[in-house]
Tab-separated table of C-alpha atoms in Angstrom:
chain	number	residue	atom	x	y	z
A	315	UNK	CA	-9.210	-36.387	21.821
A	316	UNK	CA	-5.453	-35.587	21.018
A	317	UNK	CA	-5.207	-31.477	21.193
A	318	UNK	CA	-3.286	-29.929	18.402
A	319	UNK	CA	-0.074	-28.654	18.309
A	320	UNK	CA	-0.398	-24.780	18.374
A	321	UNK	CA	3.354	-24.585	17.362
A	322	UNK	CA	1.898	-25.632	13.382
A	323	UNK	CA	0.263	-22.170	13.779
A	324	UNK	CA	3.496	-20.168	13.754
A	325	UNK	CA	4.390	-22.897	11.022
A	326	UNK	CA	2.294	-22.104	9.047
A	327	UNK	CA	1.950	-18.563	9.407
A	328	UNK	CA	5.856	-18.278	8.200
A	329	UNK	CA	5.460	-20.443	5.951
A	330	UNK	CA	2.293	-18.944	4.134
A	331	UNK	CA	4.089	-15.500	4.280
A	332	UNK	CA	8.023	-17.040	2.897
A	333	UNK	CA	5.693	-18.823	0.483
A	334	UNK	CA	9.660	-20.882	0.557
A	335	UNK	CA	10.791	-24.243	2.967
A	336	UNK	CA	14.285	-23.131	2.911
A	337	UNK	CA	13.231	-19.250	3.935
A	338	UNK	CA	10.949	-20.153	6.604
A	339	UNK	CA	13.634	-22.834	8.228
A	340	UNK	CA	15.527	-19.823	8.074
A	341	UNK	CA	13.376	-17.500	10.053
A	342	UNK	CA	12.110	-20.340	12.526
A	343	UNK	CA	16.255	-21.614	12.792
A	344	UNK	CA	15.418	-24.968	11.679
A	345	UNK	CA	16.987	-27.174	9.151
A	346	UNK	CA	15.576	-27.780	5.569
A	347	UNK	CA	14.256	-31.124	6.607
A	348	UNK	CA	12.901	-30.056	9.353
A	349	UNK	CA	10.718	-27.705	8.347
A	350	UNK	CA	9.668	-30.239	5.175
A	351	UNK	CA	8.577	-32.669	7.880
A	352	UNK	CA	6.479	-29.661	9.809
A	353	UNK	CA	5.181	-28.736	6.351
A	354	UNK	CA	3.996	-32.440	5.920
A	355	UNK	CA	1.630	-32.496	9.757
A	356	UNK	CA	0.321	-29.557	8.618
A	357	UNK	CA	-0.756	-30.924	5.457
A	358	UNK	CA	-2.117	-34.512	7.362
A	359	UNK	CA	-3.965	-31.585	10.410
A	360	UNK	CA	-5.363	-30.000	7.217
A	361	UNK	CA	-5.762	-32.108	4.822
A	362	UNK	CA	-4.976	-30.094	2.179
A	363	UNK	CA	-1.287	-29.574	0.594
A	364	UNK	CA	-1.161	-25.813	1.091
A	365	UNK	CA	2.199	-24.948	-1.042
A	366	UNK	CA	2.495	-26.913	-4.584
A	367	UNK	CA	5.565	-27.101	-6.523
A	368	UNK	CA	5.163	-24.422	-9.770
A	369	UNK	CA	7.941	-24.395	-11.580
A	370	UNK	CA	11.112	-23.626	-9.547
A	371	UNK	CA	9.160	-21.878	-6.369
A	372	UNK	CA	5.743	-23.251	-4.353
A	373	UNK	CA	2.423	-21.647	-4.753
A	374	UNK	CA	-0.129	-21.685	-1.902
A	375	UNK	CA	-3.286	-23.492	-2.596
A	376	UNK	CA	-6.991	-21.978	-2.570
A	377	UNK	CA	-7.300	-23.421	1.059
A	378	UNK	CA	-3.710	-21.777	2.120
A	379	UNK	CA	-5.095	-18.497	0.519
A	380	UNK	CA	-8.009	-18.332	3.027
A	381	UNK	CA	-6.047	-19.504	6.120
A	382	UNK	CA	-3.423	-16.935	5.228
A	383	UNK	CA	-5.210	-13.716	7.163
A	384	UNK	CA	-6.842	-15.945	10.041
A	385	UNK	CA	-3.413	-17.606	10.843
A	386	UNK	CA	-1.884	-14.233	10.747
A	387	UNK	CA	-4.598	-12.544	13.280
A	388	UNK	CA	-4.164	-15.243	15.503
A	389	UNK	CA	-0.238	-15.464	15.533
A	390	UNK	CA	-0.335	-11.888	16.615
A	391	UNK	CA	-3.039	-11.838	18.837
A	392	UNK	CA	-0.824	-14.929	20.760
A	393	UNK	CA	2.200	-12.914	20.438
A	394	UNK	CA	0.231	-9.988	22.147
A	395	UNK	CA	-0.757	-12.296	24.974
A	396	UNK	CA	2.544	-13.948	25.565
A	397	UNK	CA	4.639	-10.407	25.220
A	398	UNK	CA	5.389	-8.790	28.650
A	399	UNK	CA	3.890	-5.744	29.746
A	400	UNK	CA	6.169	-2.682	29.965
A	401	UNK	CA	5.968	0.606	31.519
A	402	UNK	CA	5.232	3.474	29.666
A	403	UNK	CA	7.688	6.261	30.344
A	404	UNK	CA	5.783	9.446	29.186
A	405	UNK	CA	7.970	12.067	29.957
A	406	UNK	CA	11.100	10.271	28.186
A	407	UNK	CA	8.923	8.768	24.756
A	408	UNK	CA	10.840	9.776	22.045
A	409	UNK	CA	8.234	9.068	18.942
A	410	UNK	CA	6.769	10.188	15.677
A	411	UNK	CA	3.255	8.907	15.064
A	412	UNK	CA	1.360	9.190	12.055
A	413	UNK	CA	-2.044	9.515	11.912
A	414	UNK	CA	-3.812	9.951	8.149
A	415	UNK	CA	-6.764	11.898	8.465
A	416	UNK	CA	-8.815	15.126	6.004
A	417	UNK	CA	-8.243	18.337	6.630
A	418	UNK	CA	-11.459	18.766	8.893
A	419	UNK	CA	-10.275	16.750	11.316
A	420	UNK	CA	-6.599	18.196	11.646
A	421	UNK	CA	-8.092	22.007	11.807
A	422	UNK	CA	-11.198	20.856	14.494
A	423	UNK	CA	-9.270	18.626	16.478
A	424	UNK	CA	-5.231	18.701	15.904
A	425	UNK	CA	-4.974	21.515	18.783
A	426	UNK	CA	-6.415	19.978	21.055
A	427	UNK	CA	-4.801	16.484	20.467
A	428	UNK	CA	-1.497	17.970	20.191
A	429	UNK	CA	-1.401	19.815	23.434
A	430	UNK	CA	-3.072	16.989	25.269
A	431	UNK	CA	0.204	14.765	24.069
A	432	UNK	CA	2.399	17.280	24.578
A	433	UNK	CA	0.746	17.578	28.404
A	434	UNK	CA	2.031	13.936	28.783
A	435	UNK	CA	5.129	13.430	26.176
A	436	UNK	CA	6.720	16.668	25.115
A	437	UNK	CA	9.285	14.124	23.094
A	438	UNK	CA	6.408	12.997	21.020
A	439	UNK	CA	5.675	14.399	17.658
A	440	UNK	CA	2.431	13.818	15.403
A	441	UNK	CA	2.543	13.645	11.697
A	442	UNK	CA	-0.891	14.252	10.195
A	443	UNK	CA	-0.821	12.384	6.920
A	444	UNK	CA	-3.314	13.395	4.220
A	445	UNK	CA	-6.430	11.129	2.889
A	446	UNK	CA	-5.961	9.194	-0.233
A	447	UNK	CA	-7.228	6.025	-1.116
A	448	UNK	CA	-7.436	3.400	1.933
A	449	UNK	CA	-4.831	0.788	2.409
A	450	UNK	CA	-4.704	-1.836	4.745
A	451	UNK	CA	-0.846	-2.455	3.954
A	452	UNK	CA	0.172	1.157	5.222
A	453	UNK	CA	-1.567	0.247	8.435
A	454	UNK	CA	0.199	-3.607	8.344
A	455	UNK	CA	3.785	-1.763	7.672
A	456	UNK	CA	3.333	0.931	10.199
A	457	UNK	CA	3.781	3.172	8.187
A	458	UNK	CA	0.404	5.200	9.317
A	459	UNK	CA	-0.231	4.317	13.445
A	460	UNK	CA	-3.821	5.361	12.795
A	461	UNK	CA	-6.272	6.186	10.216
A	462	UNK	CA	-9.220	7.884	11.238
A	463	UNK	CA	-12.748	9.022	9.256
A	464	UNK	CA	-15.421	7.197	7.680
A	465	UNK	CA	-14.292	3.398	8.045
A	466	UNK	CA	-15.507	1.576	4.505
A	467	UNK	CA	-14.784	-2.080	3.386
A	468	UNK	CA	-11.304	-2.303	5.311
A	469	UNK	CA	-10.477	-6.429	5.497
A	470	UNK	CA	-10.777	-8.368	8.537
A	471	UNK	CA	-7.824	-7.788	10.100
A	472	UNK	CA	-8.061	-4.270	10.693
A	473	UNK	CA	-9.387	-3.112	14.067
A	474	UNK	CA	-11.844	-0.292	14.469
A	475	UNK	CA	-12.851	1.780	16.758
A	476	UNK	CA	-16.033	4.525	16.813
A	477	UNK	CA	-15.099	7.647	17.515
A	478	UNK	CA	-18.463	10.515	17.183
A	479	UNK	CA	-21.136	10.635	15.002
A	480	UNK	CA	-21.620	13.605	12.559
A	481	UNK	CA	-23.922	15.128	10.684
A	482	UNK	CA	-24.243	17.345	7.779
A	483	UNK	CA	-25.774	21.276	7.752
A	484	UNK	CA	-25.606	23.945	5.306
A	485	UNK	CA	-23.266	26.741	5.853
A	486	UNK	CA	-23.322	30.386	3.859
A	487	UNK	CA	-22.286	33.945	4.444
A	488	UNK	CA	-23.709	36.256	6.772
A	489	UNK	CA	-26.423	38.106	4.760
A	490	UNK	CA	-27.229	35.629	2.394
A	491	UNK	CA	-31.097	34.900	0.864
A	492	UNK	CA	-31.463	31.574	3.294
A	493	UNK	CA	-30.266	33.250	6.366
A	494	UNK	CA	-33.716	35.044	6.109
A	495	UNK	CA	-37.276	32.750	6.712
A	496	UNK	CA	-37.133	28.800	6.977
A	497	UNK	CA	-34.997	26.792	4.462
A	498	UNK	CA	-37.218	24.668	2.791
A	499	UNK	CA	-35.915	21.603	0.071
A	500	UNK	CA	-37.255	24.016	-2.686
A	501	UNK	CA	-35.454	27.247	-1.566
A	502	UNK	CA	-32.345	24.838	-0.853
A	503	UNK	CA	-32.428	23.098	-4.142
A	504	UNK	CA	-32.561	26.656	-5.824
A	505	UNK	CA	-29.456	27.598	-4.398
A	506	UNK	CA	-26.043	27.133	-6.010
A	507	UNK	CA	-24.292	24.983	-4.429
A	508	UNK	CA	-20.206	23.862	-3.818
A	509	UNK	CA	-19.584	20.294	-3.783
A	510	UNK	CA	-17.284	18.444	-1.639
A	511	UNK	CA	-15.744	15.218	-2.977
A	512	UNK	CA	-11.653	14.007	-2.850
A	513	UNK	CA	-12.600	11.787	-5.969
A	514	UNK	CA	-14.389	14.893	-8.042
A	515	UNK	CA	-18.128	13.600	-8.144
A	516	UNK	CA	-20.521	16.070	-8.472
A	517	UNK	CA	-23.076	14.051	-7.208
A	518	UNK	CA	-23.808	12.123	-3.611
A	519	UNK	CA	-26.372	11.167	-0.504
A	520	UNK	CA	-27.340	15.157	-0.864
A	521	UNK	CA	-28.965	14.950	-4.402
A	522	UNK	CA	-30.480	11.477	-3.716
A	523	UNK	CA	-31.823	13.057	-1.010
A	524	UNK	CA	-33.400	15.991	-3.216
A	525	UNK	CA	-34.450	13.445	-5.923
A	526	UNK	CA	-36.194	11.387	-3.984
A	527	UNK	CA	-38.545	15.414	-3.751
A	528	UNK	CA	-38.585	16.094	-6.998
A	529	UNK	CA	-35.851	17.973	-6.743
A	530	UNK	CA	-32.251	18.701	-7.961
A	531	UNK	CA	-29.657	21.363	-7.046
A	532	UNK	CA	-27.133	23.068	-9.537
A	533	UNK	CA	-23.742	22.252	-8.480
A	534	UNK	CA	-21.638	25.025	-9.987
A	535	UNK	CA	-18.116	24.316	-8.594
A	536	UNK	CA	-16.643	20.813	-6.988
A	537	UNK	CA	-13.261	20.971	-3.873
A	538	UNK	CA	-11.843	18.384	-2.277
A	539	UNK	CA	-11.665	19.668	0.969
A	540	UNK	CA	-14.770	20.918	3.251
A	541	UNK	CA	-12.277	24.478	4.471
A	542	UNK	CA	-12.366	25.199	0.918
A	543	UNK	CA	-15.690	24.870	0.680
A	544	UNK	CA	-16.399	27.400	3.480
A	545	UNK	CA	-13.592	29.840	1.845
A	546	UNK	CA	-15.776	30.033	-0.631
A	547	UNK	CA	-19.262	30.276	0.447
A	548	UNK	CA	-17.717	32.758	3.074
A	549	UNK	CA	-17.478	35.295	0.266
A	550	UNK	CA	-20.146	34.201	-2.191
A	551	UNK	CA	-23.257	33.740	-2.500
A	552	UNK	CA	-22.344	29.778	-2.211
A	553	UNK	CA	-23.888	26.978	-0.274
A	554	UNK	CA	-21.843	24.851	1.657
A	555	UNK	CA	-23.279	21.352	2.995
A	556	UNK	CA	-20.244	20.360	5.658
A	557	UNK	CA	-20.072	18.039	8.175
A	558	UNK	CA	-21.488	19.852	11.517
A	559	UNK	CA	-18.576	19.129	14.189
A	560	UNK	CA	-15.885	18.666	11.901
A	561	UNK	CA	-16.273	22.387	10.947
A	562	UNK	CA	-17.379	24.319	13.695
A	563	UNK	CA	-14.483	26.715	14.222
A	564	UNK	CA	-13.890	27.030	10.494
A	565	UNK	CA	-17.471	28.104	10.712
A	566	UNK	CA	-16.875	30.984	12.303
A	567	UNK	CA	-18.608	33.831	11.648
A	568	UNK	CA	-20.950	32.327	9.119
A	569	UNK	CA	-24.575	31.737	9.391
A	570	UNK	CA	-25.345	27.549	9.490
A	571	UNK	CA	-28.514	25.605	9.089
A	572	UNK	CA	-30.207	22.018	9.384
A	573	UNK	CA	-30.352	20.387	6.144
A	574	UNK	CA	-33.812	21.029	5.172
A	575	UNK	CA	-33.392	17.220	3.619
A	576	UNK	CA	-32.734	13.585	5.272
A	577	UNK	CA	-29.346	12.258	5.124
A	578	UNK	CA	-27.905	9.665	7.308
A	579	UNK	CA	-25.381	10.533	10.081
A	580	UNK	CA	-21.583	9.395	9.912
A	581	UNK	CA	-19.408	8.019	11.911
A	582	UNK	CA	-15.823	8.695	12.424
A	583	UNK	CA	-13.867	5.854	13.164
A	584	UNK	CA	-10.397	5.038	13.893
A	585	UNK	CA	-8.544	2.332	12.834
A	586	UNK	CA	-5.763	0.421	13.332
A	587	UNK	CA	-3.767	-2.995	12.668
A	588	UNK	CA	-3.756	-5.646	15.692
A	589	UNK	CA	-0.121	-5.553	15.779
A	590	UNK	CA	0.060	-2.525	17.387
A	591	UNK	CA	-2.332	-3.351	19.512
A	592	UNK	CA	-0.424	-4.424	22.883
A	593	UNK	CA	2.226	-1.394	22.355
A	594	UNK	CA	2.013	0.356	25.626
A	595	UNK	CA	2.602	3.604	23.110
A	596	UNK	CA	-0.180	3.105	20.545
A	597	UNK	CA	-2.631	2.561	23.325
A	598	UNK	CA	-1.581	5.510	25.175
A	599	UNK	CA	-2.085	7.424	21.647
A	600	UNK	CA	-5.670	5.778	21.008
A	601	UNK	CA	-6.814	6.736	24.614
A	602	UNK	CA	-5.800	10.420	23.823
A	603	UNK	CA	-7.591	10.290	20.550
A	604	UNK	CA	-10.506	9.144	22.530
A	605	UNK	CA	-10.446	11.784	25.186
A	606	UNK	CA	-10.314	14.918	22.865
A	607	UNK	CA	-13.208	13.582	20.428
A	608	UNK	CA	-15.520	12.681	23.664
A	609	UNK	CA	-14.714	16.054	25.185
A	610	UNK	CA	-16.089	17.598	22.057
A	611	UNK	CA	-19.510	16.347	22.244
């Protein structure tokens, strides 16, 4: 059995992502015909004609369309291989990274990361970036070294990573009705009640929770953020249902419960793009992400 030319890979790869002959002969320094005639084996090896003449350009077929992310992940996972290993110099890294994260996480955490970097690499600098909706391209583009929270549908070429598990309690002012007896779902439900949500939905895991009783809470005010949700019930007669680690120091001070409900745990989750993943830099970062979330369990 003949074993196939790998080379077609990184081929193909540029040429999926020129979506252009003449621009990928340009990146790979190969002439026009050339890179027609590598175009043409990687038709025969696939058997399929992967870029189609429409109008004055080429359009990749359904076939090149699914082949475009796997060729990609595996082009950079080779590059990662074949790239030499270099020596971190801590004490001289001159860098900026970016790391998009909520609120919670910068106020529990951000201390403690930044002085373990700055322990290592005083030249470093972190930017915390603020949630909005997901994007894998940010990630692709380095343009955020790290995303970190509750990992949903992210595409398959996005590395993850568990960080802690979480879970959610209610939180309320010293004094208030619930800090007196047990908390039961009725005297819970009866409450009112701030609601947490970046999109604005009043509604969530919580009330499904409550339904699934009987029972429903009145929701009189919605925030985006969980430390405005504690600024609140910290002067109020409010109840706050915030994630349990993420919000222990802004907790301060105030009286917190188990949810008297079940909800499912979370996990937090960092993520990043395989291209970064043999920088000697970015692992250095992930490994100090690592240490100051384990050290708070």
């Amino acid at each position: 059995m003949t074993s196939p030319d790998l080379n077609l890979l990184f081929a193909l790869d540029v040429l999926l992502t020129e979506g252009s002959v003449a621009r990928a002969a340009s990146r790979l320094r190969l002439s026009p015909s050339a890179m027609s005639r590598t175009l043409a084996r990687l038709r025969q090896a696939t058997g399929d004609p992967l870029l189609v003449r429409a109008g004055r350009g080429l359009v990749a077929t359904p076939r090149a369309e699914e082949l475009r992310q796997q060729v990609g992940r595996v082009v950079q996972d080779a590059e990662a291989i074949l790239r030499p290993a270099t020596l971190l110099d801590l004490p001289n890294l001159d860098r900026v990274f970016t790391l998009r994260t909520n609120e919670s996480f910068v106020e529990e955490f951000a201390p403690r990361l930044v002085a373990r970097i700055q322990a290592d690499a005083p030249g470093v600098r972190l930017r915390f970036a603020p949630k909005s909706d997901r994007d894998v391209m940010s990630l692709r583009d380095a343009a955020i070294d790290l995303d970190i929270g509750v990992a949903g549908e992210t595409g398959p070429e996005v590395r993850i990573q568990a960080l802690l598990r979480d879970r959610f309690i209610g939180a309320v002012r010293t004094g208030h009705p619930l800090t007196e007896g047990a908390v039961t779902p009725e005297r819970y439900a009866a409450g009112r009640h701030i609601s947490v949500s970046r999109r604005g939905r009043e509604k969530g895991p919580i009330d499904e929770a409550l339904n699934r009783l009987g029972l429903r809470r009145t929701v009189v005010c919605m925030v985006s953020g969980f430390s405005a949700a504690l600024a609140m019930a910290r002067t109020s007669d409010l109840i706050a249902s915030v994630p349990e680690r993420h919000t222990e120091g802004a907790r301060a001070g105030m009286r917190s419960f188990p949810l008297p409900v079940a909800t499912a745990e979370v996990t937090i989750s960092m993520l990043w793009h395989p291209r970064l993943d043999a920088d000697p830099a970015q692992r250095w970062l992930r490994d100090c992400v690592r240490e100051v979330c384990a050290a708070s369990r």
